[in-house]
PDB file of C-alpha atoms in Angstrom:
ATOM      1  CA  MET Q   1      49.148  -9.524 -36.940  1.00  0.00           C
ATOM      2  CA  PRO Q   2      46.431  -6.911 -36.766  1.00  0.00           C
ATOM      3  CA  MET Q   3      43.493  -8.976 -37.980  1.00  0.00           C
ATOM      4  CA  VAL Q   4      44.238 -11.989 -35.768  1.00  0.00           C
ATOM      5  CA  HIS Q   5      42.798  -9.887 -32.941  1.00  0.00           C
ATOM      6  CA  GLU Q   6      39.537  -9.646 -34.873  1.00  0.00           C
ATOM      7  CA  LEU Q   7      39.471 -13.439 -35.212  1.00  0.00           C
ATOM      8  CA  THR Q   8      40.022 -13.838 -31.465  1.00  0.00           C
ATOM      9  CA  VAL Q   9      37.115 -11.495 -30.771  1.00  0.00           C
ATOM     10  CA  LYS Q  10      34.763 -13.179 -33.253  1.00  0.00           C
ATOM     11  CA  THR Q  11      35.621 -16.743 -32.213  1.00  0.00           C
ATOM     12  CA  GLY Q  12      36.070 -16.163 -28.495  1.00  0.00           C
ATOM     13  CA  LYS Q  13      39.374 -18.056 -28.668  1.00  0.00           C
ATOM     14  CA  GLY Q  14      42.827 -16.841 -27.652  1.00  0.00           C
ATOM     15  CA  LYS Q  15      45.567 -15.995 -30.126  1.00  0.00           C
ATOM     16  CA  PRO Q  16      47.386 -19.356 -29.658  1.00  0.00           C
ATOM     17  CA  ASP Q  17      44.162 -21.238 -30.471  1.00  0.00           C
ATOM     18  CA  VAL Q  18      43.463 -19.110 -33.551  1.00  0.00           C
ATOM     19  CA  MET Q  19      47.028 -19.530 -34.785  1.00  0.00           C
ATOM     20  CA  ALA Q  20      46.856 -23.302 -34.212  1.00  0.00           C
ATOM     21  CA  ALA Q  21      43.605 -23.466 -36.202  1.00  0.00           C
ATOM     22  CA  LEU Q  22      45.148 -21.463 -39.051  1.00  0.00           C
ATOM     23  CA  ASP Q  23      48.240 -23.698 -38.994  1.00  0.00           C
ATOM     24  CA  ALA Q  24      45.972 -26.758 -39.191  1.00  0.00           C
ATOM     25  CA  LEU Q  25      44.176 -25.259 -42.195  1.00  0.00           C
ATOM     26  CA  ILE Q  26      47.553 -24.662 -43.851  1.00  0.00           C
ATOM     27  CA  ALA Q  27      48.693 -28.221 -43.122  1.00  0.00           C
ATOM     28  CA  SER Q  28      45.428 -29.609 -44.539  1.00  0.00           C
ATOM     29  CA  GLU Q  29      45.847 -27.362 -47.606  1.00  0.00           C
ATOM     30  CA  TYR Q  30      42.579 -25.507 -47.086  1.00  0.00           C
ATOM     31  CA  ILE Q  31      44.408 -22.160 -47.068  1.00  0.00           C
ATOM     32  CA  HIS Q  32      47.758 -20.722 -48.183  1.00  0.00           C
ATOM     33  CA  TRP Q  33      49.294 -18.003 -46.004  1.00  0.00           C
ATOM     34  CA  GLU Q  34      52.790 -17.115 -47.074  1.00  0.00           C
ATOM     35  CA  ASP Q  35      53.040 -13.551 -45.730  1.00  0.00           C
ATOM     36  CA  LYS Q  36      51.801 -13.960 -42.152  1.00  0.00           C
ATOM     37  CA  SER Q  37      52.008 -10.268 -41.341  1.00  0.00           C
ATOM     38  CA  ASN Q  38      48.255  -9.900 -41.897  1.00  0.00           C
ATOM     39  CA  THR Q  39      45.309 -12.271 -42.220  1.00  0.00           C
ATOM     40  CA  ALA Q  40      44.274 -10.346 -45.346  1.00  0.00           C
ATOM     41  CA  ASN Q  41      47.070 -12.288 -47.073  1.00  0.00           C
ATOM     42  CA  ILE Q  42      45.314 -15.633 -46.533  1.00  0.00           C
ATOM     43  CA  VAL Q  43      44.338 -17.334 -49.778  1.00  0.00           C
ATOM     44  CA  ILE Q  44      41.486 -19.832 -49.500  1.00  0.00           C
ATOM     45  CA  LEU Q  45      42.310 -22.930 -51.537  1.00  0.00           C
ATOM     46  CA  GLU Q  46      39.252 -24.991 -50.623  1.00  0.00           C
ATOM     47  CA  GLY Q  47      36.194 -23.417 -49.054  1.00  0.00           C
ATOM     48  CA  TRP Q  48      34.194 -26.503 -48.119  1.00  0.00           C
ATOM     49  CA  GLU Q  49      34.667 -29.611 -46.072  1.00  0.00           C
ATOM     50  CA  ARG Q  50      35.959 -32.520 -48.126  1.00  0.00           C
ATOM     51  CA  GLU Q  51      33.602 -35.462 -48.644  1.00  0.00           C
ATOM     52  CA  SER Q  52      36.048 -37.832 -46.956  1.00  0.00           C
ATOM     53  CA  GLU Q  53      36.144 -35.631 -43.841  1.00  0.00           C
ATOM     54  CA  LYS Q  54      32.400 -35.151 -43.398  1.00  0.00           C
ATOM     55  CA  PRO Q  55      30.860 -37.089 -40.527  1.00  0.00           C
ATOM     56  CA  LYS Q  56      28.809 -40.021 -41.743  1.00  0.00           C
ATOM     57  CA  LEU Q  57      25.278 -40.280 -40.440  1.00  0.00           C
ATOM     58  CA  PRO Q  58      23.993 -43.770 -39.710  1.00  0.00           C
ATOM     59  CA  GLU Q  59      21.399 -44.895 -42.191  1.00  0.00           C
ATOM     60  CA  ALA Q  60      18.000 -45.040 -40.543  1.00  0.00           C
ATOM     61  CA  PRO Q  61      15.751 -47.921 -41.531  1.00  0.00           C
ATOM     62  CA  ILE Q  62      12.694 -46.948 -43.536  1.00  0.00           C
ATOM     63  CA  PRO Q  63       9.716 -47.085 -41.185  1.00  0.00           C
ATOM     64  CA  ALA Q  64       7.078 -49.605 -42.140  1.00  0.00           C
ATOM     65  CA  LEU Q  65       3.910 -47.967 -43.369  1.00  0.00           C
ATOM     66  CA  PRO Q  66       0.905 -48.968 -41.292  1.00  0.00           C
ATOM     67  CA  ASN Q  67      -1.949 -50.645 -43.093  1.00  0.00           C
ATOM     68  CA  ASP Q  68      -5.370 -49.008 -43.167  1.00  0.00           C
ATOM     69  CA  LEU Q  69      -6.704 -51.240 -40.383  1.00  0.00           C
ATOM     70  CA  SER Q  70      -4.094 -50.037 -37.844  1.00  0.00           C
ATOM     71  CA  TYR Q  71      -5.639 -46.590 -37.790  1.00  0.00           C
ATOM     72  CA  TRP Q  72      -8.873 -48.012 -36.407  1.00  0.00           C
ATOM     73  CA  THR Q  73      -7.329 -50.530 -34.056  1.00  0.00           C
ATOM     74  CA  GLN Q  74      -4.476 -48.488 -32.553  1.00  0.00           C
ATOM     75  CA  TYR Q  75      -6.015 -45.046 -32.032  1.00  0.00           C
TER      76      TYR Q  75
END
């Protein structure tokens, strides 16, 4: 797999880690890779993270706006 080497260089990961990541992408149906002789044969099925898999940020409360008097009394 000639181009897997390029992925190991660019990611800093070993071949087993790169292959595991590609297998996970196949299992999650992000990519299709039937002919595994070359990474050029990878077909991207979905190029972005799915909404259901995105981390949810906690909703921050809206800060109360200070009244005009607080400027003079707090600074």
